[in-house]
CSV table of C-alpha atoms in Angstrom, one decimal:
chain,number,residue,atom,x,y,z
H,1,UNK,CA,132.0,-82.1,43.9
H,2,UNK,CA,132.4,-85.5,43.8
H,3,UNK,CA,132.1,-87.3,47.1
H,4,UNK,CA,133.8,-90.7,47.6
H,5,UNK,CA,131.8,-94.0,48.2
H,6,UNK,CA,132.6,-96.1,51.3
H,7,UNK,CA,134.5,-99.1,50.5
H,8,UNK,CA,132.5,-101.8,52.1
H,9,UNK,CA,129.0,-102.9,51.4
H,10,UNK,CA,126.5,-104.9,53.9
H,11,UNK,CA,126.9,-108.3,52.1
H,12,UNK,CA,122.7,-108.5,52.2
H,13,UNK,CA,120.8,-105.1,51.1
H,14,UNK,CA,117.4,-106.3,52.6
H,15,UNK,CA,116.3,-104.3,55.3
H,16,UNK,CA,112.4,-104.5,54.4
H,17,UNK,CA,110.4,-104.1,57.4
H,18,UNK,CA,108.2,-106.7,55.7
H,19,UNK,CA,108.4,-109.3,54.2
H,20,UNK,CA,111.5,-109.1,55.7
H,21,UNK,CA,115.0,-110.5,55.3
H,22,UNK,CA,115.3,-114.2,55.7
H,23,UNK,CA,117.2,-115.7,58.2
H,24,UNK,CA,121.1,-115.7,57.4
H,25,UNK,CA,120.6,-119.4,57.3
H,26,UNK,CA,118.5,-119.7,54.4
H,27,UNK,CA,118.5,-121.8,52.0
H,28,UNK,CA,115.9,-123.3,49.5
H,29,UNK,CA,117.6,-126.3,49.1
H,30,UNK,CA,116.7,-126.5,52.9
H,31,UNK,CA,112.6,-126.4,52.4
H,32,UNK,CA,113.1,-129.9,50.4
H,33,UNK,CA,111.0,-131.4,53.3
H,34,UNK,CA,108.2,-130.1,52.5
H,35,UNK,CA,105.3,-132.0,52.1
H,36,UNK,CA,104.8,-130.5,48.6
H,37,UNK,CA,100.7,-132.5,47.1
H,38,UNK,CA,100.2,-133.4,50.4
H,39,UNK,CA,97.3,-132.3,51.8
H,40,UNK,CA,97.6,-130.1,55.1
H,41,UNK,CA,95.0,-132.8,56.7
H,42,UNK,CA,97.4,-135.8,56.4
H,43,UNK,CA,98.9,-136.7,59.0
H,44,UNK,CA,101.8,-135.3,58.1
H,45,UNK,CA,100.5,-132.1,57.0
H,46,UNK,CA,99.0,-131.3,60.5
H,47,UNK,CA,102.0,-132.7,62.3
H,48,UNK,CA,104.1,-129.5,60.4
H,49,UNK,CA,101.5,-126.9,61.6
H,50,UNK,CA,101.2,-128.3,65.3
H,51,UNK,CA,105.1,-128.5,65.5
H,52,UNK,CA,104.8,-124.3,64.0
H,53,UNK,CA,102.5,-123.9,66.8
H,54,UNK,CA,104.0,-125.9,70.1
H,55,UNK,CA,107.3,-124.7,68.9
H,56,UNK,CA,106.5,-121.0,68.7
H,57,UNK,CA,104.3,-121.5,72.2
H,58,UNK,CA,107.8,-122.6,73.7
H,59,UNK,CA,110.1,-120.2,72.2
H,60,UNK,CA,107.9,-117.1,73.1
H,61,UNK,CA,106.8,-118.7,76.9
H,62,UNK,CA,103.4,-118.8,76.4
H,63,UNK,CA,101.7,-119.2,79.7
H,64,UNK,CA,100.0,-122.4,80.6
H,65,UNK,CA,96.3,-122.1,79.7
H,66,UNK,CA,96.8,-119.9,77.0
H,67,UNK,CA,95.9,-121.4,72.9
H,68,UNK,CA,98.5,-120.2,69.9
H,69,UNK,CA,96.6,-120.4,66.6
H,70,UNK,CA,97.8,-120.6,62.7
H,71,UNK,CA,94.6,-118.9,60.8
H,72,UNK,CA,94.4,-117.0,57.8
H,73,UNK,CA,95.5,-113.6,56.2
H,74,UNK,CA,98.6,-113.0,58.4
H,75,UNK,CA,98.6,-110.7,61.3
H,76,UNK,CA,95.7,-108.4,59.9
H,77,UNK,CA,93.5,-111.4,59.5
H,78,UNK,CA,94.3,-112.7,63.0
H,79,UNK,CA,93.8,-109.4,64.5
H,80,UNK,CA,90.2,-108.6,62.3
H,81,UNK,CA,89.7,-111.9,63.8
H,82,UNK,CA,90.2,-111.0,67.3
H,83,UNK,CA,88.0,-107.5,67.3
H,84,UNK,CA,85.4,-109.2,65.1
H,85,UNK,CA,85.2,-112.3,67.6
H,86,UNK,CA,85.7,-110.9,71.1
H,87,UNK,CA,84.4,-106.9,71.0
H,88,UNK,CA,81.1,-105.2,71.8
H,89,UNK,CA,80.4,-107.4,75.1
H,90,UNK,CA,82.0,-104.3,77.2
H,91,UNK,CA,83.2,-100.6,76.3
H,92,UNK,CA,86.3,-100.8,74.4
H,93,UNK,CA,89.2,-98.3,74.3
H,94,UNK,CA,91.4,-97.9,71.0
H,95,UNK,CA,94.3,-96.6,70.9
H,96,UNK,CA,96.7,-95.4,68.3
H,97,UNK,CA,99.9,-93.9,67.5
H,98,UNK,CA,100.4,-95.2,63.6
H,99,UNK,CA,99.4,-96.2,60.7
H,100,UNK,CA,97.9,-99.9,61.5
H,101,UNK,CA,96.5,-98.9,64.9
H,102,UNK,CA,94.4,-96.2,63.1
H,103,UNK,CA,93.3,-99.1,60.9
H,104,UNK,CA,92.3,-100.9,63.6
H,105,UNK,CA,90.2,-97.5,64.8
H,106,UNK,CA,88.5,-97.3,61.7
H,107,UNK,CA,86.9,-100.8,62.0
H,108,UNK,CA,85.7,-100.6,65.3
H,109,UNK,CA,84.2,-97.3,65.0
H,110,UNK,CA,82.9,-97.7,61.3
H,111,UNK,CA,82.7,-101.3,60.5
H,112,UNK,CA,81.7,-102.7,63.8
H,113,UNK,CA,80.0,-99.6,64.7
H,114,UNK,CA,81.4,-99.6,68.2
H,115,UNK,CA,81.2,-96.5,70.4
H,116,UNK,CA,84.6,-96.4,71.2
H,117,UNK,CA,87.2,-94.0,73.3
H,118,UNK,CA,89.6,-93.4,70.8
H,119,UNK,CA,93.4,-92.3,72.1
H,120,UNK,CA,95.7,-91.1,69.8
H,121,UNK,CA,99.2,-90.3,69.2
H,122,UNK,CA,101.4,-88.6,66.4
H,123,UNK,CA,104.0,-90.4,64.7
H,124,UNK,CA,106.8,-90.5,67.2
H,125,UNK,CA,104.9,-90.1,70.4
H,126,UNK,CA,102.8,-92.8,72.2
H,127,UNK,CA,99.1,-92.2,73.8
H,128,UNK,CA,100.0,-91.8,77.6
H,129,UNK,CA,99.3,-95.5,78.6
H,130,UNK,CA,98.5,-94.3,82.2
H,131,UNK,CA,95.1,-93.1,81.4
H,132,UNK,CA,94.4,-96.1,80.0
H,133,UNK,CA,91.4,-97.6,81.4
H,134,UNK,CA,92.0,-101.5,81.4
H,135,UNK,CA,88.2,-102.0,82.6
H,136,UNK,CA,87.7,-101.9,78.7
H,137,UNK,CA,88.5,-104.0,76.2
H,138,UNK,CA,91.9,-101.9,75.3
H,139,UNK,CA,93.0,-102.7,71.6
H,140,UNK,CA,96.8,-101.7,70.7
H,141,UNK,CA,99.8,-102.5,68.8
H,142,UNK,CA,103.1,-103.0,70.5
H,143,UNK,CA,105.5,-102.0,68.7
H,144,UNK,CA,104.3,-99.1,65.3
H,145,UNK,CA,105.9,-100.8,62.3
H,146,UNK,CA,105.1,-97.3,60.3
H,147,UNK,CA,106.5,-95.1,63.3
H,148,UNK,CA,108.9,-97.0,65.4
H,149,UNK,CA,107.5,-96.9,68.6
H,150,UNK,CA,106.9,-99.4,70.9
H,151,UNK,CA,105.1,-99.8,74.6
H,152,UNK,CA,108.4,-99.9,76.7
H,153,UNK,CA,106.7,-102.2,79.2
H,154,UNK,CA,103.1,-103.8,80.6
H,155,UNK,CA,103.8,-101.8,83.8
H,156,UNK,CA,100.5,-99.9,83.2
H,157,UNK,CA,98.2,-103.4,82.7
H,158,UNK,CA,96.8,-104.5,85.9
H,159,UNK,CA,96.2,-108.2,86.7
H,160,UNK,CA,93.0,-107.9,87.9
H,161,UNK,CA,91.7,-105.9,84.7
H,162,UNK,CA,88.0,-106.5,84.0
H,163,UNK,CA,88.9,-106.2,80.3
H,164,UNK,CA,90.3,-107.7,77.7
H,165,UNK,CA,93.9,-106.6,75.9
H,166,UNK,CA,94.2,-107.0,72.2
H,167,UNK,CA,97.5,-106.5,70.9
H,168,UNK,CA,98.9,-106.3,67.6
H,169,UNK,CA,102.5,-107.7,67.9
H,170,UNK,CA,103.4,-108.4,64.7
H,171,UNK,CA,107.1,-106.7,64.5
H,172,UNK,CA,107.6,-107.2,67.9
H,173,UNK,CA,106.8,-111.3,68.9
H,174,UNK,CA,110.1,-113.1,68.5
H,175,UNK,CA,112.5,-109.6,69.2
H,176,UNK,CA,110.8,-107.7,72.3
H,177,UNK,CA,109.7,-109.4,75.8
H,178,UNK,CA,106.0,-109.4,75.8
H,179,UNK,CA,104.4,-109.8,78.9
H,180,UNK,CA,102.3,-112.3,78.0
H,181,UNK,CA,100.6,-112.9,81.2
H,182,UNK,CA,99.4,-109.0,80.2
H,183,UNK,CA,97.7,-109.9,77.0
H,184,UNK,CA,94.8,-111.4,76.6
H,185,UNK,CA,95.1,-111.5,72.8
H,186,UNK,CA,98.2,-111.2,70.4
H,187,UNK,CA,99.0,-111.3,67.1
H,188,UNK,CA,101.5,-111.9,64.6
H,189,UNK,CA,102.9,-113.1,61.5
H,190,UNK,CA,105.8,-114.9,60.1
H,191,UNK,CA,107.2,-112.5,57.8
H,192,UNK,CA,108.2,-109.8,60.3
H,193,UNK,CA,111.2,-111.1,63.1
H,194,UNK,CA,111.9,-114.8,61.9
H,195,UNK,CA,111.7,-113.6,58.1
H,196,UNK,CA,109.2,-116.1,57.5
H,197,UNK,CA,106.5,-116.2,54.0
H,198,UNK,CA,103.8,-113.8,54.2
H,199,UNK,CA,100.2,-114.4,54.4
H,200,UNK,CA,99.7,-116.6,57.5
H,201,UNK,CA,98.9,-115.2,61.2
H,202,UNK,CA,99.4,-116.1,64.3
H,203,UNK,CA,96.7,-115.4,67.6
H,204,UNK,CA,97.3,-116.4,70.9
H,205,UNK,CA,94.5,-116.4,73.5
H,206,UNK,CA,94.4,-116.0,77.1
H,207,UNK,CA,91.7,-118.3,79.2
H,208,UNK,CA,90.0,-114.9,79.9
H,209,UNK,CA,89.8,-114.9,76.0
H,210,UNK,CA,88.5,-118.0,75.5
H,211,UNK,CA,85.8,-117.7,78.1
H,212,UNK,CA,84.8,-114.5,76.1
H,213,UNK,CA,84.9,-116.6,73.2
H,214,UNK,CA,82.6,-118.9,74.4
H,215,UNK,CA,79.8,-117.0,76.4
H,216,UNK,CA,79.4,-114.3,73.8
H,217,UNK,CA,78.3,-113.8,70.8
H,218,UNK,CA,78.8,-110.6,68.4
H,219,UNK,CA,75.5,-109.3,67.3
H,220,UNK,CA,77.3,-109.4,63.4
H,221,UNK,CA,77.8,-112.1,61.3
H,222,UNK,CA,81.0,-113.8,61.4
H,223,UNK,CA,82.9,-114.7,57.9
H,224,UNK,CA,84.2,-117.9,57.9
H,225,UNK,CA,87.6,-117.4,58.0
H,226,UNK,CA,87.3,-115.6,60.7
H,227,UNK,CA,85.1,-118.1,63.0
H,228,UNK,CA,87.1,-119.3,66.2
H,229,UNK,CA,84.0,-121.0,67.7
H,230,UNK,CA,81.0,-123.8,67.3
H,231,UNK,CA,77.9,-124.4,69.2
H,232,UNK,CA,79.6,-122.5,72.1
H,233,UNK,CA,82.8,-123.7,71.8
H,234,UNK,CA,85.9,-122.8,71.1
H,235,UNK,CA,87.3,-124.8,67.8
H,236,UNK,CA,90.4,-126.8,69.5
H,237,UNK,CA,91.3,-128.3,66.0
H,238,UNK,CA,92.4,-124.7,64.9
H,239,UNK,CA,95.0,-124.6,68.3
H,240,UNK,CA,96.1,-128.3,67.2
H,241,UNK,CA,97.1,-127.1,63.0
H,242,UNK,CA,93.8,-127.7,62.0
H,243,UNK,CA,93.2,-124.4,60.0
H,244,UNK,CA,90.7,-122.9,58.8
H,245,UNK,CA,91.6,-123.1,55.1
H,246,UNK,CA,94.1,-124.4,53.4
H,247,UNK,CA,98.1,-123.3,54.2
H,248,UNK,CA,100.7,-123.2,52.4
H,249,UNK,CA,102.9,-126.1,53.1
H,250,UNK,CA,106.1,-124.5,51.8
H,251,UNK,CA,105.1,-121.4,54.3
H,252,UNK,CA,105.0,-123.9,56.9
H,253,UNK,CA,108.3,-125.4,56.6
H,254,UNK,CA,109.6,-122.1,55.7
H,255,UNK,CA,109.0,-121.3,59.0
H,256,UNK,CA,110.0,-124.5,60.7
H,257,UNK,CA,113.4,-123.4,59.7
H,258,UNK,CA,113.5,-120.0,60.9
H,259,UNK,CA,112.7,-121.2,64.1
H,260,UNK,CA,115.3,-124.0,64.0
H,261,UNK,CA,118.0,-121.2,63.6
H,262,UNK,CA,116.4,-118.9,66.0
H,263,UNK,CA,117.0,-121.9,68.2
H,264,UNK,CA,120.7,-121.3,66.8
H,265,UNK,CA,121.2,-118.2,68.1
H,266,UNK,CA,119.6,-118.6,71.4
H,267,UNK,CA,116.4,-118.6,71.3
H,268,UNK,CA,114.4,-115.6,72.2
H,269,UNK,CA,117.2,-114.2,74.0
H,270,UNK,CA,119.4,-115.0,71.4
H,271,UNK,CA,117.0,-113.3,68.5
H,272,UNK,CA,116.5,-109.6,71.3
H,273,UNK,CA,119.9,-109.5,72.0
H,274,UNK,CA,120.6,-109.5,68.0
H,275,UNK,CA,117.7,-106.5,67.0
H,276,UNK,CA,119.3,-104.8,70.5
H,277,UNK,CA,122.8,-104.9,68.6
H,278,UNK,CA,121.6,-103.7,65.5
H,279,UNK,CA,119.6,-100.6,66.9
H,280,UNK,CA,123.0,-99.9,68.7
H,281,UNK,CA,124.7,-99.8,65.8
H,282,UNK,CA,122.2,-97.3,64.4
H,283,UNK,CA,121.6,-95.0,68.0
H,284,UNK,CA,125.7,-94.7,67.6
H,285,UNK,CA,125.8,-93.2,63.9
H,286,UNK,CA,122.4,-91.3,64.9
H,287,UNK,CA,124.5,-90.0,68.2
H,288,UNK,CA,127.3,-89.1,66.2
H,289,UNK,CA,125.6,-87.1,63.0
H,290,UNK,CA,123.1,-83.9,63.8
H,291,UNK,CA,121.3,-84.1,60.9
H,292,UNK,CA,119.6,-87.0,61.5
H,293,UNK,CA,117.8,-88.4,64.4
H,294,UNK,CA,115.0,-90.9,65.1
H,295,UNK,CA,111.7,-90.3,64.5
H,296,UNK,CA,110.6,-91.5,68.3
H,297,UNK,CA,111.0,-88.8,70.5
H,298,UNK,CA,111.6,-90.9,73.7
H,299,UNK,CA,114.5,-93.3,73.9
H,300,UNK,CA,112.4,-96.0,75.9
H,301,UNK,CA,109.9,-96.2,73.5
H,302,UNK,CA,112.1,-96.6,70.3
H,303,UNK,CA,111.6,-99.7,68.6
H,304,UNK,CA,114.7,-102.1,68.1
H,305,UNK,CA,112.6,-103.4,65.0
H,306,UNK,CA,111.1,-100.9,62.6
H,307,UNK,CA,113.9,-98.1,63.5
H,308,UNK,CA,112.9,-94.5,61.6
H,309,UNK,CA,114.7,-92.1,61.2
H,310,UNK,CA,114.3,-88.2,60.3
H,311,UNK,CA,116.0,-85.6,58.6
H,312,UNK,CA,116.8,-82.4,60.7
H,313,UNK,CA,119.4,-80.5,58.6
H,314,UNK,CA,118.0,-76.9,58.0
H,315,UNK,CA,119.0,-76.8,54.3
H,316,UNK,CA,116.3,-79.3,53.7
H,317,UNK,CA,113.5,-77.9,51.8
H,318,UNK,CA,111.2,-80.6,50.8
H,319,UNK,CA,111.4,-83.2,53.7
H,320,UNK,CA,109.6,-86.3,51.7
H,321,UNK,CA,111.7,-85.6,48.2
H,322,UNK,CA,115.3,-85.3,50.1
H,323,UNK,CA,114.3,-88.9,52.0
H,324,UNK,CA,113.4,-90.4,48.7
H,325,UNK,CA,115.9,-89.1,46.5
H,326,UNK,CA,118.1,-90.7,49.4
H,327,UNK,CA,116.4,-94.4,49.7
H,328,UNK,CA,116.6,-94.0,46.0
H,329,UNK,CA,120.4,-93.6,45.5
H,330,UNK,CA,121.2,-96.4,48.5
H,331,UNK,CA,118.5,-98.7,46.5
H,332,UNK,CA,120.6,-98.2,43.1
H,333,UNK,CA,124.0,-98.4,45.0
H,334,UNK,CA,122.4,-102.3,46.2
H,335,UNK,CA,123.2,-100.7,49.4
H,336,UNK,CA,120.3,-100.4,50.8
H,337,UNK,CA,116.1,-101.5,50.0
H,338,UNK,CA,113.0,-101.0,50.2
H,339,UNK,CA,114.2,-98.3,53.2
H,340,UNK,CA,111.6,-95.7,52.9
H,341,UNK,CA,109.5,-94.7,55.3
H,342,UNK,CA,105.8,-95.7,55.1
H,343,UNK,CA,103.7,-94.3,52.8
H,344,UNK,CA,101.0,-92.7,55.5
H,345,UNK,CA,104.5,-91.9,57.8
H,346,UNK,CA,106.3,-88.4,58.2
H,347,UNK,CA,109.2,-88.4,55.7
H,348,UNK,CA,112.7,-90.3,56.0
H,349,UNK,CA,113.4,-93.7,56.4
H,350,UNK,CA,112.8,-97.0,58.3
H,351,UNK,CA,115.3,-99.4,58.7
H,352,UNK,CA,114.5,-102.6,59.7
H,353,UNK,CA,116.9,-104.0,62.6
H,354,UNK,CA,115.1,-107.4,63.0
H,355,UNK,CA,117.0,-110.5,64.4
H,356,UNK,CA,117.5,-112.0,60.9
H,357,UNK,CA,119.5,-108.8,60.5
H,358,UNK,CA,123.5,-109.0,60.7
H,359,UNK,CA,124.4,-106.2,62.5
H,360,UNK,CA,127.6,-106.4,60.3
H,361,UNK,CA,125.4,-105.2,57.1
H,362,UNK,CA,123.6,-102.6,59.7
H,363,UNK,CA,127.1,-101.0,60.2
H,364,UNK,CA,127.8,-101.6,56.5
H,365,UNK,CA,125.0,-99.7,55.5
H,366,UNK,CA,125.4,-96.4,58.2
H,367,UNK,CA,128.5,-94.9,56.3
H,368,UNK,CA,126.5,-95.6,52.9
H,369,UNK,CA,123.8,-93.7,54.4
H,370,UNK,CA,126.0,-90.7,55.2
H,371,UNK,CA,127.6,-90.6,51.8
H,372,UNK,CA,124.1,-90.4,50.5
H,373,UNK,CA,122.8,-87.2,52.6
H,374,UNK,CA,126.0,-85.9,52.0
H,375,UNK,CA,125.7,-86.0,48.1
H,376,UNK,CA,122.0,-85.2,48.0
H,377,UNK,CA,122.7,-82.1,50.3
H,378,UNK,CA,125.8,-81.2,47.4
H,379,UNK,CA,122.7,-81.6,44.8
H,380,UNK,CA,120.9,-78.8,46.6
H,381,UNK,CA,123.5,-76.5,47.1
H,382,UNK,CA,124.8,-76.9,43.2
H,383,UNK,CA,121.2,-76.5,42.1
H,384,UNK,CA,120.3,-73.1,44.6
């Protein structure tokens, strides 16, 4: 049986949850600015990266007192950065509920050889944040890029924690509201919300940070890349677009523009309110088909982001060949790619509902995704 093919199709396919799609503003023509031979330590160079970071400090409300950074090897780098600068001065607590927060488990515990309490979740659930014990040094993401769920709120962090909160934001900064004032450390990189070039992170510090930063030191060696302070100090010139090594200029001015459309749209209200209309757009088809359903198990801690999805239907044999077979067909259609779900992730698929997402090619996409389950599930039966 032959089953018919929607007529419309989203007029962009991209729904990568990384690199992600570029802003619907985009244009190369548009990066002709940048200052292409230039070194990033003229004056012009390091005027680019300080207007990336004071920019991004007042789009996301950074508190006053608190340093935003631009340092190597996107938001893994920033983060290795963070555990390898700031941990092992008090007990830490990890906790995990995907695939990158168990990354981050595995070097504390067996790189840094810390004697960590380790908290874990399955895909889909969260560790029960109220037995969190903030005295620690707590190390988290926000939102699980590989499961789709985020923390729904700081509600749990105390002000007056004796510990220091690192937190991997890097598909939620720019589309969720992070309590800042919460987190002592967070990081980030371009090519998740804003659609931004891969390769460069982001950290912000908290003073509490920055005093840790400078009246402690690690008892391991500390890469280069990875060295915040100096004689004691904290290194200012890397909070000022003085990096570590050398950027990519084009990155830079990539990013520049994102952020001069997310000004567009509204800023950071602007970019929630458009990953808040694209989940809804997905929640509705989910709502309204029983063979499919999200992958979180708790509405308030589904991501509006990395949204995954499951298959439930009964006549579903082989759970991770059904999903691919799926992404596959949507790919080949140019309906639909790079929507599988992670690699280490229970089978189906992840859609990413970033701001730089229309929610017109979200809703596009939904009845494209129905006439793909439906012909896969014809497959099976004609093949029984």
């Amino acid at each position: 049986m032959t089953i018919a093919q929607p007529a419309a199709r989203p007029a962009n396919p991209r729904f990568s949850s990384g690199p992600c799609a570029k802003p619907p503003a985009f244009d190369l023509a548009k990066l002709a600015d940048a200052p292409l031979g230039r070194s990033h330590r003229s004056a012009e160079g390091k005027a680019k990266l300080k207007a990336a970071i004071d920019r991004t400090a007042e789009m996301l409300g950074v508190p006053e007192g608190y340093k935003v950074g631009i340092v190597p090897a996107s938001d893994t780098g920033a983060f290795e950065m963070a555990m390898w600068n700031l941990l092992g001065e008090r007990p830490v607590e990890m906790l995990a509920w995907e695939s990158f927060g168990a990354g981050w488990v595995t070097d504390v515990v067996k790189q840094l050889k810390i004697e960590a309490e380790v908290k874990t979740a399955e895909y889909g659930e969260i560790v029960d944040l109220a037995t969190v014990d903030f005295d620690k040094d707590v190390c988290f993401t926000w939102n699980g890029t590989t499961s789709g769920v985020r923390v729904p709120n700081g509600d749990v962090i105390p002000a007056d924690r004796k510990g220091l909160t690192l937190c991997d934001a890097t598909s939620a900064a720019f589309a969720q509201d992070l309590p800042l004032d919460k987190l002592d450390v967070v990081t980030f990189s371009w090519q998740k919300v804003l659609g931004g070039e891969a390769a460069h992170g982001m950290i912000i510090l908290s003073p509490r940070a920055i005093e840790r930063l400078e009246t402690y030191t690690p008892a391991w060696p500390l890469p280069k890349i990875f060295r915040l302070t100096k004689g004691g100090k904290l290194i200012d010139g890397v909070f000022k677009g003085e990096t570590i090594n050398t950027p990519s200029m084009l990155a830079v001015e990539d990013f520049l523009l994102a952020l001069d459309w997310a000004d567009s749209v509204g800023g950071l209200a602007g970019l929630i309110a458009r990953a808040d209309a694209n989940t809804a757009a997905v929640t509705a088809f989910v709502e309204a088909h029983d063979w499919v359903d999200f992958l979180a198990t708790d509405p308030a801690t589904r991501s509006n982001t990395s949204v995954c999805l499951k298959f439930t239907d009964a006549r579903i044999t082989d759970g991770a060949v059904f999903a691919k077979a799926v992404a596959k067909r949507l790919a080949d259609e140019g309906v639909a790619l790079d929507i599988g779900a992670y690699r280490d992730a229970p089978a189906g698929l992840r859609i990413w509902c970033g701001s730089t997402v229309e929610t017109g090619d979200v809703e596009a996409l939904l009845p494209w995704l129905a006439w793909a389950f439906e012909t896969e599930i014809a497959a099976l039966a004609q093949a029984a």
